[in-house]
Every structure is written in C-alpha cells, then in structure tokens.
XYZ file of C-alpha atoms in Angstrom:
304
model
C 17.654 12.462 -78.193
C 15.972 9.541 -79.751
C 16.893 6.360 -79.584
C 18.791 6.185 -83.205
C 20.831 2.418 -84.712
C 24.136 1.906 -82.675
C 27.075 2.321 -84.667
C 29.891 0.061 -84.509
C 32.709 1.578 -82.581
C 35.193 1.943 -85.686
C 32.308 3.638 -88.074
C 32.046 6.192 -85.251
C 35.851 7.692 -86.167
C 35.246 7.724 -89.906
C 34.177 11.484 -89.818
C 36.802 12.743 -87.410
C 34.815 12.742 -84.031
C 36.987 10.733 -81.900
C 35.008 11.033 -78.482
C 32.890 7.041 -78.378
C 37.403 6.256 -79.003
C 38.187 8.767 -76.229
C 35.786 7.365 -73.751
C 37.087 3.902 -73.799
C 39.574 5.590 -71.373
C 36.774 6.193 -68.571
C 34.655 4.529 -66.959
C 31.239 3.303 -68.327
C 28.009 0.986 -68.031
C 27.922 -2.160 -69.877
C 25.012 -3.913 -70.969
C 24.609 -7.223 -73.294
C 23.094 -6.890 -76.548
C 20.494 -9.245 -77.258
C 19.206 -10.098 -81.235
C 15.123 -9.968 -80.041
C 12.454 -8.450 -82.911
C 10.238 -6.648 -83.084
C 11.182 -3.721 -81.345
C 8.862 -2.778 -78.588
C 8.083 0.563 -76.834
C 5.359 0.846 -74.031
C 4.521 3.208 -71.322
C 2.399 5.488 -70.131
C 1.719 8.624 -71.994
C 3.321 11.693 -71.788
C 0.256 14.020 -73.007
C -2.901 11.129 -72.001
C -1.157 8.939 -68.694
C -2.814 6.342 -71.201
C -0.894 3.268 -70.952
C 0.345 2.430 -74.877
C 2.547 -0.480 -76.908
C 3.943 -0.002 -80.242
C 7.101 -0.935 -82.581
C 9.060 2.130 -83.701
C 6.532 3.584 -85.079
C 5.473 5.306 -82.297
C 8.445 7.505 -83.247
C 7.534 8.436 -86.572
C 6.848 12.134 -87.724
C 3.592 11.914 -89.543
C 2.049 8.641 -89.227
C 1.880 7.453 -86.012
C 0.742 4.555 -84.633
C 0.445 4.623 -80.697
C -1.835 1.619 -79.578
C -4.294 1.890 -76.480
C -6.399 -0.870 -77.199
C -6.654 -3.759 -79.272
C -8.780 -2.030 -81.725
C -5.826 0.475 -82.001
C -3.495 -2.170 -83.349
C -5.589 -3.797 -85.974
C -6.260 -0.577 -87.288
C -2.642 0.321 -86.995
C -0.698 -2.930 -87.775
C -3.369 -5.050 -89.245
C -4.014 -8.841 -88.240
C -0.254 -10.140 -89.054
C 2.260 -11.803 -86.653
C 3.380 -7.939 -85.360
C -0.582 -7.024 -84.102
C -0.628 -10.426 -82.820
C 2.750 -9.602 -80.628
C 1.338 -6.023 -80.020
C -1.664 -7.686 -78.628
C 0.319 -9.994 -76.614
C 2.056 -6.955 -74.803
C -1.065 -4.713 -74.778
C -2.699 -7.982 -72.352
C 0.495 -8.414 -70.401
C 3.139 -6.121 -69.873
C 2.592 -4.370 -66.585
C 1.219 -0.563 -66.463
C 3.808 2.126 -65.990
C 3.522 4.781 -63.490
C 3.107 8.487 -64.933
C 6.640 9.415 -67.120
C 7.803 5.559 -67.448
C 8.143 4.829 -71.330
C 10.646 1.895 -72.129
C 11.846 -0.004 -75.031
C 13.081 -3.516 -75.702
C 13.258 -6.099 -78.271
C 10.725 -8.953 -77.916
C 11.867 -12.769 -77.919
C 8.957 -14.531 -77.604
C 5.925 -16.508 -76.250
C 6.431 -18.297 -73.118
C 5.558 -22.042 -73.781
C 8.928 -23.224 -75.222
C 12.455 -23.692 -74.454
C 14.413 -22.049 -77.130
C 13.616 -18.835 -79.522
C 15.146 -17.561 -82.640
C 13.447 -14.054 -82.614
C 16.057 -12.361 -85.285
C 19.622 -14.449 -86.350
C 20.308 -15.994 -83.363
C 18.795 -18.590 -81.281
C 18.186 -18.693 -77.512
C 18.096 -21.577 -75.233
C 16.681 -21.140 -71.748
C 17.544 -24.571 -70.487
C 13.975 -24.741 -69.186
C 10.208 -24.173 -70.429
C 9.509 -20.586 -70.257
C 6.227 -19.940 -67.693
C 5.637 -16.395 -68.610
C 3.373 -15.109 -71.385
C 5.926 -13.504 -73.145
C 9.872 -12.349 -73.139
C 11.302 -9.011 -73.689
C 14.729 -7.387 -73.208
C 14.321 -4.143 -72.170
C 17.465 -1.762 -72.955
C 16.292 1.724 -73.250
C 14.391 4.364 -71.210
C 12.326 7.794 -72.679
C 12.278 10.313 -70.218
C 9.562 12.952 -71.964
C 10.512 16.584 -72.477
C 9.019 18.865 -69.745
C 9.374 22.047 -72.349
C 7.365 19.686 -75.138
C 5.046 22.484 -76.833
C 2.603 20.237 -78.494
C 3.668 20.685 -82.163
C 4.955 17.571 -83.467
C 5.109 14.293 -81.685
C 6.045 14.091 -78.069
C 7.157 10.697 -78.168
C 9.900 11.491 -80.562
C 10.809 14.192 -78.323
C 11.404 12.084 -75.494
C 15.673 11.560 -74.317
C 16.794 8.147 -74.731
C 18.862 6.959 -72.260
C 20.510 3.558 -70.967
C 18.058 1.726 -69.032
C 20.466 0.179 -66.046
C 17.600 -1.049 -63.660
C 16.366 -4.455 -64.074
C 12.462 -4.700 -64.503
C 9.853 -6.741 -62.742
C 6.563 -8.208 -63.581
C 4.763 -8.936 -60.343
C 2.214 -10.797 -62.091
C 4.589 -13.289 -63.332
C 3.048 -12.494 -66.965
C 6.438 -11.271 -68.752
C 10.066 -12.551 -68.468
C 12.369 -9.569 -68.766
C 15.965 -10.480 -69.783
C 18.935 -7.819 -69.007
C 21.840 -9.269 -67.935
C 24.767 -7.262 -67.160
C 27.953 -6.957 -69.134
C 31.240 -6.370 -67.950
C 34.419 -5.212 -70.131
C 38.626 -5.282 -69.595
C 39.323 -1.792 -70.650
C 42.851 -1.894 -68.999
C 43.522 -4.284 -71.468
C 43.712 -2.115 -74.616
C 44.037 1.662 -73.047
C 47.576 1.631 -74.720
C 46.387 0.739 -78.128
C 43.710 3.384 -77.934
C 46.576 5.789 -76.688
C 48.242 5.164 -79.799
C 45.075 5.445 -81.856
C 44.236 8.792 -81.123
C 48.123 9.592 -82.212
C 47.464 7.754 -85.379
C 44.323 10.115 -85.880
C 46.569 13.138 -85.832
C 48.126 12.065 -89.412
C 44.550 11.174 -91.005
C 42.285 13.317 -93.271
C 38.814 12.155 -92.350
C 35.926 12.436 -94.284
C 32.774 14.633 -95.029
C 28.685 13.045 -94.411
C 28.409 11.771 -97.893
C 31.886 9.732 -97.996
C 31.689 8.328 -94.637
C 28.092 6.829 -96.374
C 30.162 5.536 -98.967
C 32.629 3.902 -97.141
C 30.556 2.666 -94.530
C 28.291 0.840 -97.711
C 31.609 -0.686 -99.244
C 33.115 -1.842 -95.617
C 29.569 -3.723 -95.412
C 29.794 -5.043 -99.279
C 33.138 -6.406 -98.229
C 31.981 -8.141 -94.805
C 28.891 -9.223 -96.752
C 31.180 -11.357 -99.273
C 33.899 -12.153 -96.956
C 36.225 -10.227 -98.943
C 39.600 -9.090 -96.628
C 39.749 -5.122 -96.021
C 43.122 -3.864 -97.132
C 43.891 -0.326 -96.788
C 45.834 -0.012 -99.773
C 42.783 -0.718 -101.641
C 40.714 2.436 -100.640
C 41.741 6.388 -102.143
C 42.475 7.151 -98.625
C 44.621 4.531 -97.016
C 45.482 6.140 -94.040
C 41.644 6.675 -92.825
C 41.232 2.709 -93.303
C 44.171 1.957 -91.495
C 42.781 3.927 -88.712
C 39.195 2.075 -89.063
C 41.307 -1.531 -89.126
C 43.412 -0.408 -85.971
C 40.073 0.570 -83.937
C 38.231 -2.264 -85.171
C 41.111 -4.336 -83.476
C 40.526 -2.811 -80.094
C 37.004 -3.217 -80.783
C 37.681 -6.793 -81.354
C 40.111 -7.380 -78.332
C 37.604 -5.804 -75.973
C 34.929 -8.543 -77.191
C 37.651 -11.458 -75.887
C 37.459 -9.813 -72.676
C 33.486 -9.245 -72.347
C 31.625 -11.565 -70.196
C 28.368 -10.980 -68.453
C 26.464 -11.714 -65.226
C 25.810 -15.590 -66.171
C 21.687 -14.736 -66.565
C 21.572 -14.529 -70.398
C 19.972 -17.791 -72.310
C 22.638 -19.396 -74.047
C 23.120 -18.859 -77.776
C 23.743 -21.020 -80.405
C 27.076 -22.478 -81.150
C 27.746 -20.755 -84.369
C 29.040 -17.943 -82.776
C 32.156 -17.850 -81.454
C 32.065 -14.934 -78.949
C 30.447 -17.860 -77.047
C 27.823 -15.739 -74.773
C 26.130 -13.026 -76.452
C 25.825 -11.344 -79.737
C 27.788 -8.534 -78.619
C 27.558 -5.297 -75.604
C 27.025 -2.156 -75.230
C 29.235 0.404 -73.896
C 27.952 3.546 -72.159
C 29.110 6.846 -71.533
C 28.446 10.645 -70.947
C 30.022 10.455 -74.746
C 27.111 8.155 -75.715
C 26.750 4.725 -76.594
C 28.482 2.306 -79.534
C 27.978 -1.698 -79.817
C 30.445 -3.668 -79.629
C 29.389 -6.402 -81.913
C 31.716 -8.861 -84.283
C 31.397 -8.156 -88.051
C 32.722 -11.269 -89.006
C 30.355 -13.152 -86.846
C 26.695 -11.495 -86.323
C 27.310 -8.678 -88.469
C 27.734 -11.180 -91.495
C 25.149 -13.264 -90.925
C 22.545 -10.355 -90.050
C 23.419 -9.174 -93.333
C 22.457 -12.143 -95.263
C 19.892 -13.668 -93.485
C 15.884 -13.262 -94.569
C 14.060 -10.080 -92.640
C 11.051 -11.314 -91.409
C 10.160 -7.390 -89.071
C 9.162 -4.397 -91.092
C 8.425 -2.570 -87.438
C-alpha cells in the first residue's frame, strides 16, 4: 500500500470504520512525528539496483521523476531550492543494498544550529557536522509479483520503519527518536466510545469530505465545534469525544529524549505530535489547535 497523508485519529471514525479506535486497545509502535520538507524517498531500485532520490514524485502514475544522477534532477526538478536538496542527497545519503527504498522528510544542511524546515523550528543545542538531516519514517518493500505495467515504485508496501539508520560516513544526521504512549490511561473512554458508535448514523465518501473541509474551516478561524451546529449531531459528538482521547493520549506522549527541541509556541512541549502503529494501520496523533492551526495558515514554500 502506498504511503498515503495520515489522518487524524477522529477523521478516521467519520465513515463508520472504527478499527485505528479499536486498536488503541492493543498494543502498538510509536514513533515521533517530525514537521521536515521536502519529502524524500531514496533507495535502490527495484527493476535497475540503481541507487535513486526523489520527492513524491517518484510515486506518481504518469510522470515520473526518479533521479540517478544529477543530470536527472535538473531535468526533473529544475535548478530551484528542491534540485538543490535532491542534489544534496544524491552526493550524500549512503547506497542501499538491493530491496532497501526509504522515505523521510528532510530538515536541513548541516552548518547551523537550528532549522525551520516546514512550521516548526528545531534547535539542536549544537552546530550540526553532517552534510545534511533527514528523518526517516517509512520503508517500501517492492512487490515480488510486480508485472511491469505501471510504476513499480508505487507498487511498493509502505510500512513503519522501526530501525534507526546509520551513515558510516558521517555525511547525514538521521533523526528518529522513539515515542512512547499511556494507553491505560484512556482504554475506558474508548470502551465507551465504541458504545457511543452503536447510536450514530455515519456517513457516505462525499459527506465525510464535507465535514472533514468544515471541521478544518472551523480550526482554521478558531471558531468552537458544537455539535448542535452540524445536521447530524450525534456523528460530531462522536468526532468531539474521540478527539478528546486523542487529545489526552498527547498529555501522556513523551519520547526517547533524542529529538531537537522545538520552539516554545507549542505547548505539547516535545514534538509536533506521534504516530501510532498497528496491524490496523497507522493515524497521527497531532493537536489541531496547536500544529494543525498553524500548518493551515502558514505560507507553503514545497510543491514536492
């Protein structure tokens, strides 16, 4: 399955599938989500062993843009900031061995001591040595019944990457720290959720669009959600309820004490949010009010 946007763990119930809810019962992986961009995918391969970079474009249907060389990438992304941080990890990232595609989000340039790749800014409480910094979050493992028609990178199954990854040369920091969650702490309230869920009428593709657009609006403005405003109060009241243990899992998150610290404007203190893994899948755990909002209203400076 390809690596498609995380959805926030309440937008995941909108529709009636109840599992990413469910699975807060069992045991998972954690990771922490960092706010790097571009996003970068590298590896070697699957139908040349070539060793490639590329954004998510790599993943597209019809035009796309693997790089092997540096020739590749002008051609592909031009001579703009993104070729110049293509070129960066074309020189530096170190080869995979046959099968090994991976994907993170890059952070920056070594040289300095604190980055604002996307909304929020890192401090590393030291000068970075390496060349450049990426966190690295997901693996591709390549489909062994891949026919040739179509594009075997897209293909590919994405799945949590839970090793941590080393540059012998010393050329690329990789940040992935480790996350850890209190599920104990809210297994009642998600008890009682998937009661509440019995008495709700959930809603088709198209609405769930809708409401998903209007939930954002709302965030967006800082405008309260009240579930007496919407034609289908009982669905909201749901979304409000899960978006609570959402919310109350966050005050319990810490991680392993190896992410850069963030800036202070955030209040969840260490991180812009986790990830929570399962056999179910996997949903961020992320505060609208906080990173949410502000990722909606800042400048985007990526276009992949």
């Amino acid at each position: 399955m390809l690596n498609t946007h995380l959805e926030h763990l309440e937008d995941t119930i909108l529709d009636g599938d109840l599992s990413l809810l469910r699975s807060l019962l069992y045991e998972g992986n954690v990771s922490v989500k960092i706010d790097g961009a571009p996003a970068i995918v590298w590896g070697s391969h699957p139908q040349t062993n070539r060793f490639f970079v590329g954004t998510k474009s790599v993943f597209n249907k019809k035009l796309i843009k693997v790089n092997y060389t540096h020739d590749d990438i002008e051609e592909n992304h031009g001579t703009g900031q993104v070729a110049s941080i293509l070129s960066a990890c074309l020189a530096h990232l170190p080869y995979c061995d046959e099968g090994e595609i991976y994907q993170g989000d890059f952070i920056g340039f070594g040289g300095e001591w604190e980055y604002t790749p996307n909304t929020i800014t890192y401090h590393f409480g030291e000068e970075v040595q390496e060349q450049i910094i990426i966190a690295p979050h997901t693996a591709y493992i390549p489909d062994p019944d891949f026919d040739g028609d179509g594009n075997v990178l897209r293909e590919c199954e994405a799945v949590p990457l839970y090793e941590n990854l080393i540059d012998l040369d010393g050329n690329v920091r990789f940040v992935k720290p480790n996350g850890v969650i209190h599920q104990e702490d809210i297994i009642e309230r998600v008890q009682f959720a998937l009661q509440m869920a019995q008495m709700v009428t959930f809603e088709d593709k198209a609405e769930v669009k809708r409401l998903k657009k209007v939930f954002n609006s709302l965030i967006r403005q800082e405008i309260p959600i009240e579930s007496e405003d919407f034609e289908n109060p009982r669905l909201v009241s749901l979304w409000l309820f899960v978006k609570g243990i959402k919310d109350e899992l966050l005050d319990t998150a810490s991680n392993d004490g190896e992410t850069p610290t963030i800036n202070e404007d955030f209040l969840t203190g260490d991180a812009e949010g986790y990830v929570f893994h399962t056999a179910y899948g996997s949903v961020k755990l992320v505060s609208r009010e906080e990173f949410s909002q502000k990722n909606f209203t800042m400048v985007k400076r990526w276009d992949g």
